[in-house]
Amino acid sequence: MPAINEWKTRAAEHLRRDSEDWRIEPRQARLLILIPFIIAVVAAAALPFKDFYLWLVNEDSLIEWLQFACLLAASIFLPLITVYLIRAKRWGIAALYAVVTLGVWFLTGEEISWGQRIFGWATPESLNEVNRQGETTVHNIRGVQELVPAAMLLASLYGACAPLVWAAAGKRWEQLKNRRLLIPPLCLVPAFLLAAGYRLFRLLIWPEPTFVISEYAEAMELSLYLGLAMFCWYNLRLLREPQPGPGRNQARGLHRRAA
């Protein structure tokens, strides 16, 4: 029991310091930890109520539009981050963010079938023949759709594990310049961890694509996209803060010595 208490104390201290580093209020950090669990529990609790569950997970319903909102937010934040990085002449990380921006733009369009159901156009016949849902999407094409779970798993595992590895490694890599741009805050670990847990469960325990289990993926994808959107937002917010120049740093040093 003392060991458990010590672990909890250390974890809470890591979370506190990490949130301070990201300028995240403690209440907001706790809320971001809870939201993915709330999403998972609400979706699971809806299972006995078929109509309500279908309303949550169906195409063009609540969870899908929340997914789109998170992806849309990320697709706005990412190019802005890329512009800030280019202005700062941080070319390598700017190129990485440009590639991610294109990927998220594509994913955002795919999430709503490129507006097909909004504007009501028909799926081209050639695409309809190979698309599992008969939609104007790439991720539902037979052969491509098998790659989607693997990509989701890798993204989720990275988002969940990178902050934990960083917290364990700590001060050894403290001066890594692009740390925040590559490693999400600790308070977002549950958002990625639940999505990764679901994908591992499907891969290792329940590979059979039954309707209820398959559709539960929508809730887990919402958790993943929420984590992505918040990670982008916090990075954009920090990049927009005025960066202290050499003169300001020297003035701060003189002020501290005088104090």
mmCIF file of C-alpha atoms in Angstrom:
data_model
loop_
_atom_site.group_PDB
_atom_site.id
_atom_site.type_symbol
_atom_site.label_atom_id
_atom_site.label_comp_id
_atom_site.label_asym_id
_atom_site.label_seq_id
_atom_site.Cartn_x
_atom_site.Cartn_y
_atom_site.Cartn_z
ATOM 1 C CA MET A 1 0.000 0.000 0.000
ATOM 2 C CA PRO A 2 2.768 2.532 0.793
ATOM 3 C CA ALA A 3 4.281 1.768 -2.614
ATOM 4 C CA ILE A 4 0.950 2.497 -4.311
ATOM 5 C CA ASN A 5 0.580 5.762 -2.402
ATOM 6 C CA GLU A 6 4.118 6.757 -3.346
ATOM 7 C CA TRP A 7 3.414 5.969 -7.017
ATOM 8 C CA LYS A 8 0.214 8.034 -6.927
ATOM 9 C CA THR A 9 2.048 10.948 -5.320
ATOM 10 C CA ARG A 10 4.792 10.844 -7.934
ATOM 11 C CA ALA A 11 2.262 10.578 -10.765
ATOM 12 C CA ALA A 12 0.329 13.567 -9.405
ATOM 13 C CA GLU A 13 3.542 15.570 -9.139
ATOM 14 C CA HIS A 14 4.539 14.709 -12.720
ATOM 15 C CA LEU A 15 1.078 15.762 -13.895
ATOM 16 C CA ARG A 16 1.241 19.025 -11.962
ATOM 17 C CA ARG A 17 4.655 19.972 -13.322
ATOM 18 C CA ASP A 18 3.761 18.947 -16.864
ATOM 19 C CA SER A 19 0.521 20.973 -16.765
ATOM 20 C CA GLU A 20 2.407 24.011 -15.472
ATOM 21 C CA ASP A 21 4.923 23.605 -18.286
ATOM 22 C CA TRP A 22 2.076 23.592 -20.826
ATOM 23 C CA ARG A 23 0.232 26.469 -19.062
ATOM 24 C CA ILE A 24 -2.780 24.204 -18.442
ATOM 25 C CA GLU A 25 -4.928 25.022 -15.425
ATOM 26 C CA PRO A 26 -5.230 22.114 -12.914
ATOM 27 C CA ARG A 27 -9.020 22.019 -13.260
ATOM 28 C CA GLN A 28 -8.734 21.892 -17.049
ATOM 29 C CA ALA A 29 -6.125 19.128 -16.861
ATOM 30 C CA ARG A 30 -8.406 17.035 -14.628
ATOM 31 C CA LEU A 31 -11.316 17.599 -17.019
ATOM 32 C CA LEU A 32 -9.234 16.455 -19.999
ATOM 33 C CA ILE A 33 -8.329 13.303 -18.079
ATOM 34 C CA LEU A 34 -11.999 12.576 -17.340
ATOM 35 C CA ILE A 35 -13.628 13.344 -20.706
ATOM 36 C CA PRO A 36 -12.336 10.230 -22.547
ATOM 37 C CA PHE A 37 -13.615 8.004 -19.734
ATOM 38 C CA ILE A 38 -16.980 9.778 -19.851
ATOM 39 C CA ILE A 39 -17.178 9.158 -23.616
ATOM 40 C CA ALA A 40 -16.307 5.478 -23.152
ATOM 41 C CA VAL A 41 -18.763 4.946 -20.276
ATOM 42 C CA VAL A 42 -21.673 6.768 -21.954
ATOM 43 C CA ALA A 43 -21.226 4.746 -25.162
ATOM 44 C CA ALA A 44 -20.998 1.483 -23.200
ATOM 45 C CA ALA A 45 -24.000 2.360 -21.012
ATOM 46 C CA ALA A 46 -26.057 3.027 -24.163
ATOM 47 C CA LEU A 47 -25.580 -0.529 -25.455
ATOM 48 C CA PRO A 48 -28.786 -1.950 -23.869
ATOM 49 C CA PHE A 49 -30.791 0.905 -25.434
ATOM 50 C CA LYS A 50 -30.553 0.096 -29.134
ATOM 51 C CA ASP A 51 -32.158 3.245 -30.530
ATOM 52 C CA PHE A 52 -30.070 5.541 -28.329
ATOM 53 C CA TYR A 53 -26.887 3.614 -29.142
ATOM 54 C CA LEU A 54 -27.587 3.834 -32.864
ATOM 55 C CA TRP A 55 -28.254 7.560 -32.524
ATOM 56 C CA LEU A 56 -24.839 7.951 -30.914
ATOM 57 C CA VAL A 57 -22.772 5.896 -33.360
ATOM 58 C CA ASN A 58 -24.627 6.068 -36.700
ATOM 59 C CA GLU A 59 -23.395 7.984 -39.743
ATOM 60 C CA ASP A 60 -24.216 11.711 -39.553
ATOM 61 C CA SER A 61 -25.151 11.402 -35.889
ATOM 62 C CA LEU A 62 -23.789 12.851 -32.655
ATOM 63 C CA ILE A 63 -20.417 11.135 -32.302
ATOM 64 C CA GLU A 64 -19.502 11.457 -35.974
ATOM 65 C CA TRP A 65 -20.175 15.191 -35.956
ATOM 66 C CA LEU A 66 -18.153 15.586 -32.755
ATOM 67 C CA GLN A 67 -15.334 13.701 -34.488
ATOM 68 C CA PHE A 68 -15.595 16.085 -37.422
ATOM 69 C CA ALA A 69 -15.536 19.099 -35.078
ATOM 70 C CA CYS A 70 -12.324 17.858 -33.433
ATOM 71 C CA LEU A 71 -10.693 17.120 -36.796
ATOM 72 C CA LEU A 72 -11.802 20.462 -38.198
ATOM 73 C CA ALA A 73 -10.261 22.239 -35.203
ATOM 74 C CA ALA A 74 -7.007 20.314 -35.675
ATOM 75 C CA SER A 75 -7.034 21.050 -39.429
ATOM 76 C CA ILE A 76 -7.205 24.783 -38.603
ATOM 77 C CA PHE A 77 -4.601 24.735 -35.828
ATOM 78 C CA LEU A 78 -2.039 22.637 -37.734
ATOM 79 C CA PRO A 79 -1.392 25.011 -40.674
ATOM 80 C CA LEU A 80 -1.144 27.924 -38.252
ATOM 81 C CA ILE A 81 1.464 26.010 -36.262
ATOM 82 C CA THR A 82 3.303 25.251 -39.511
ATOM 83 C CA VAL A 83 3.360 28.956 -40.423
ATOM 84 C CA TYR A 84 4.789 29.899 -37.016
ATOM 85 C CA LEU A 85 7.491 27.238 -37.403
ATOM 86 C CA ILE A 86 8.398 28.435 -40.891
ATOM 87 C CA ARG A 87 8.661 32.022 -39.636
ATOM 88 C CA ALA A 88 10.975 30.777 -36.885
ATOM 89 C CA LYS A 89 13.035 28.941 -39.575
ATOM 90 C CA ARG A 90 12.540 25.595 -37.847
ATOM 91 C CA TRP A 91 12.468 23.837 -41.188
ATOM 92 C CA GLY A 92 12.578 20.186 -40.156
ATOM 93 C CA ILE A 93 9.688 20.265 -37.698
ATOM 94 C CA ALA A 94 7.790 22.639 -40.028
ATOM 95 C CA ALA A 95 8.026 20.051 -42.826
ATOM 96 C CA LEU A 96 6.748 17.348 -40.466
ATOM 97 C CA TYR A 97 3.786 19.503 -39.438
ATOM 98 C CA ALA A 98 3.032 20.320 -43.080
ATOM 99 C CA VAL A 99 2.763 16.595 -43.834
ATOM 100 C CA VAL A 100 0.570 16.030 -40.769
ATOM 101 C CA THR A 101 -1.611 18.975 -41.828
ATOM 102 C CA LEU A 102 -2.261 17.368 -45.216
ATOM 103 C CA GLY A 103 -3.043 14.061 -43.529
ATOM 104 C CA VAL A 104 -5.535 15.634 -41.123
ATOM 105 C CA TRP A 105 -7.189 17.635 -43.922
ATOM 106 C CA PHE A 106 -7.677 14.390 -45.821
ATOM 107 C CA LEU A 107 -9.016 12.625 -42.716
ATOM 108 C CA THR A 108 -11.432 15.504 -42.048
ATOM 109 C CA GLY A 109 -12.868 15.235 -45.541
ATOM 110 C CA GLU A 110 -13.110 11.447 -45.269
ATOM 111 C CA GLU A 111 -14.995 11.711 -41.972
ATOM 112 C CA ILE A 112 -17.990 13.354 -43.674
ATOM 113 C CA SER A 113 -17.513 11.579 -47.042
ATOM 114 C CA TRP A 114 -16.341 14.885 -48.518
ATOM 115 C CA GLY A 115 -19.787 16.362 -47.931
ATOM 116 C CA GLN A 116 -21.546 13.719 -50.042
ATOM 117 C CA ARG A 117 -24.468 13.251 -47.666
ATOM 118 C CA ILE A 118 -24.714 17.007 -47.105
ATOM 119 C CA PHE A 119 -24.881 17.940 -50.789
ATOM 120 C CA GLY A 120 -26.487 14.685 -51.947
ATOM 121 C CA TRP A 121 -24.285 13.681 -54.882
ATOM 122 C CA ALA A 122 -24.136 10.046 -55.989
ATOM 123 C CA THR A 123 -21.079 7.858 -55.545
ATOM 124 C CA PRO A 124 -19.282 7.230 -58.855
ATOM 125 C CA GLU A 125 -20.015 3.718 -60.076
ATOM 126 C CA SER A 126 -16.359 2.668 -60.157
ATOM 127 C CA LEU A 127 -15.921 3.727 -56.527
ATOM 128 C CA ASN A 128 -19.255 2.272 -55.441
ATOM 129 C CA GLU A 129 -18.140 -1.190 -56.565
ATOM 130 C CA VAL A 130 -15.059 -1.265 -54.306
ATOM 131 C CA ASN A 131 -16.239 0.878 -51.384
ATOM 132 C CA ARG A 132 -17.601 -1.099 -48.443
ATOM 133 C CA GLN A 133 -20.193 1.586 -47.610
ATOM 134 C CA GLY A 134 -20.847 2.747 -51.162
ATOM 135 C CA GLU A 135 -19.540 6.254 -50.367
ATOM 136 C CA THR A 136 -17.076 8.750 -51.797
ATOM 137 C CA THR A 137 -14.323 7.784 -49.387
ATOM 138 C CA VAL A 138 -10.923 6.146 -49.637
ATOM 139 C CA HIS A 139 -10.691 4.595 -46.164
ATOM 140 C CA ASN A 140 -13.659 2.285 -46.860
ATOM 141 C CA ILE A 141 -12.185 0.861 -50.072
ATOM 142 C CA ARG A 142 -11.539 -2.837 -49.755
ATOM 143 C CA GLY A 143 -7.832 -3.325 -49.190
ATOM 144 C CA VAL A 144 -7.353 0.171 -47.733
ATOM 145 C CA GLN A 145 -9.803 -0.286 -44.869
ATOM 146 C CA GLU A 146 -7.579 -3.017 -43.379
ATOM 147 C CA LEU A 147 -4.802 -0.436 -42.984
ATOM 148 C CA VAL A 148 -6.945 2.050 -41.049
ATOM 149 C CA PRO A 149 -7.018 0.139 -37.719
ATOM 150 C CA ALA A 150 -3.232 -0.273 -37.847
ATOM 151 C CA ALA A 151 -2.737 3.459 -38.447
ATOM 152 C CA MET A 152 -5.160 4.310 -35.633
ATOM 153 C CA LEU A 153 -3.352 1.907 -33.305
ATOM 154 C CA LEU A 154 0.072 3.373 -34.052
ATOM 155 C CA ALA A 155 -1.142 6.971 -33.610
ATOM 156 C CA SER A 156 -2.926 6.113 -30.355
ATOM 157 C CA LEU A 157 0.020 4.189 -28.924
ATOM 158 C CA TYR A 158 2.383 7.042 -29.734
ATOM 159 C CA GLY A 159 0.101 9.622 -28.113
ATOM 160 C CA ALA A 160 -0.286 7.473 -24.996
ATOM 161 C CA CYS A 161 3.303 6.267 -24.592
ATOM 162 C CA ALA A 162 5.405 9.285 -25.613
ATOM 163 C CA PRO A 163 4.349 11.475 -22.628
ATOM 164 C CA LEU A 164 4.866 8.573 -20.203
ATOM 165 C CA VAL A 165 8.327 7.828 -21.589
ATOM 166 C CA TRP A 166 9.149 11.526 -21.403
ATOM 167 C CA ALA A 167 7.988 11.698 -17.775
ATOM 168 C CA ALA A 168 10.187 8.696 -16.942
ATOM 169 C CA ALA A 169 13.225 10.000 -18.868
ATOM 170 C CA GLY A 170 12.646 13.499 -17.554
ATOM 171 C CA LYS A 171 15.622 15.761 -17.226
ATOM 172 C CA ARG A 172 17.890 13.798 -19.543
ATOM 173 C CA TRP A 173 16.136 15.265 -22.592
ATOM 174 C CA GLU A 174 14.936 18.471 -20.971
ATOM 175 C CA GLN A 175 16.618 20.731 -23.520
ATOM 176 C CA LEU A 176 15.110 19.024 -26.564
ATOM 177 C CA LYS A 177 13.972 22.013 -28.619
ATOM 178 C CA ASN A 178 10.964 20.418 -30.307
ATOM 179 C CA ARG A 179 9.776 18.447 -27.271
ATOM 180 C CA ARG A 180 6.343 20.031 -26.978
ATOM 181 C CA LEU A 181 5.730 19.777 -30.717
ATOM 182 C CA LEU A 182 6.396 16.036 -30.596
ATOM 183 C CA ILE A 183 5.134 14.934 -27.173
ATOM 184 C CA PRO A 184 1.560 15.586 -25.960
ATOM 185 C CA PRO A 185 0.781 16.747 -22.406
ATOM 186 C CA LEU A 186 0.315 14.065 -19.762
ATOM 187 C CA CYS A 187 -3.319 15.071 -19.242
ATOM 188 C CA LEU A 188 -4.076 13.881 -22.803
ATOM 189 C CA VAL A 189 -2.723 10.367 -22.198
ATOM 190 C CA PRO A 190 -6.202 8.907 -21.410
ATOM 191 C CA ALA A 191 -7.582 10.244 -24.705
ATOM 192 C CA PHE A 192 -4.943 8.302 -26.649
ATOM 193 C CA LEU A 193 -4.734 5.363 -24.235
ATOM 194 C CA LEU A 194 -8.413 4.396 -24.474
ATOM 195 C CA ALA A 195 -8.259 4.511 -28.275
ATOM 196 C CA ALA A 196 -5.120 2.332 -28.229
ATOM 197 C CA GLY A 197 -6.713 -0.061 -25.722
ATOM 198 C CA TYR A 198 -9.742 -0.527 -27.962
ATOM 199 C CA ARG A 199 -7.592 -1.253 -31.010
ATOM 200 C CA LEU A 200 -5.457 -3.761 -29.080
ATOM 201 C CA PHE A 201 -8.635 -5.419 -27.768
ATOM 202 C CA ARG A 202 -9.938 -5.797 -31.330
ATOM 203 C CA LEU A 203 -6.599 -7.060 -32.590
ATOM 204 C CA LEU A 204 -5.773 -9.549 -29.844
ATOM 205 C CA ILE A 205 -9.066 -10.561 -28.215
ATOM 206 C CA TRP A 206 -12.063 -9.770 -30.425
ATOM 207 C CA PRO A 207 -11.069 -9.632 -34.115
ATOM 208 C CA GLU A 208 -14.570 -10.654 -35.240
ATOM 209 C CA PRO A 209 -16.261 -7.504 -36.662
ATOM 210 C CA THR A 210 -19.607 -7.766 -34.831
ATOM 211 C CA PHE A 211 -21.841 -4.697 -35.198
ATOM 212 C CA VAL A 212 -21.848 -3.550 -31.558
ATOM 213 C CA ILE A 213 -18.088 -3.885 -31.076
ATOM 214 C CA SER A 214 -17.257 -2.398 -34.464
ATOM 215 C CA GLU A 215 -19.487 0.638 -33.962
ATOM 216 C CA TYR A 216 -17.999 1.254 -30.507
ATOM 217 C CA ALA A 217 -14.892 2.302 -32.448
ATOM 218 C CA GLU A 218 -16.683 5.592 -33.149
ATOM 219 C CA ALA A 219 -16.494 6.545 -29.461
ATOM 220 C CA MET A 220 -12.808 5.624 -29.301
ATOM 221 C CA GLU A 221 -12.032 7.581 -32.465
ATOM 222 C CA LEU A 222 -13.712 10.602 -30.888
ATOM 223 C CA SER A 223 -11.369 10.217 -27.910
ATOM 224 C CA LEU A 224 -8.357 10.051 -30.251
ATOM 225 C CA TYR A 225 -9.423 13.089 -32.300
ATOM 226 C CA LEU A 226 -10.119 15.070 -29.132
ATOM 227 C CA GLY A 227 -6.571 14.342 -27.959
ATOM 228 C CA LEU A 228 -5.180 15.435 -31.321
ATOM 229 C CA ALA A 229 -7.189 18.681 -31.380
ATOM 230 C CA MET A 230 -6.163 19.651 -27.848
ATOM 231 C CA PHE A 231 -2.502 18.798 -28.511
ATOM 232 C CA CYS A 232 -2.556 21.099 -31.546
ATOM 233 C CA TRP A 233 -4.343 23.862 -29.652
ATOM 234 C CA TYR A 234 -1.893 23.890 -26.751
ATOM 235 C CA ASN A 235 1.065 24.015 -29.134
ATOM 236 C CA LEU A 236 -0.483 26.859 -31.107
ATOM 237 C CA ARG A 237 -1.186 28.765 -27.917
ATOM 238 C CA LEU A 238 2.432 28.457 -26.753
ATOM 239 C CA LEU A 239 3.818 29.420 -30.166
ATOM 240 C CA ARG A 240 1.681 32.566 -30.156
ATOM 241 C CA GLU A 241 3.173 33.714 -26.846
ATOM 242 C CA PRO A 242 5.831 36.441 -27.178
ATOM 243 C CA GLN A 243 9.263 34.832 -27.162
ATOM 244 C CA PRO A 244 11.728 36.567 -24.825
ATOM 245 C CA GLY A 245 14.722 37.998 -26.675
ATOM 246 C CA PRO A 246 18.313 38.178 -25.384
ATOM 247 C CA GLY A 247 17.801 41.648 -23.950
ATOM 248 C CA ARG A 248 14.711 40.588 -22.035
ATOM 249 C CA ASN A 249 16.482 37.501 -20.649
ATOM 250 C CA GLN A 250 19.395 39.687 -19.489
ATOM 251 C CA ALA A 251 17.001 42.144 -17.820
ATOM 252 C CA ARG A 252 15.311 39.280 -16.016
ATOM 253 C CA GLY A 253 18.675 38.040 -14.775
ATOM 254 C CA LEU A 254 19.592 41.514 -13.441
ATOM 255 C CA HIS A 255 16.194 41.802 -11.760
ATOM 256 C CA ARG A 256 16.645 38.436 -10.008
ATOM 257 C CA ARG A 257 20.125 39.348 -8.793
ATOM 258 C CA ALA A 258 18.855 42.666 -7.502
ATOM 259 C CA ALA A 259 16.048 40.861 -5.673
#
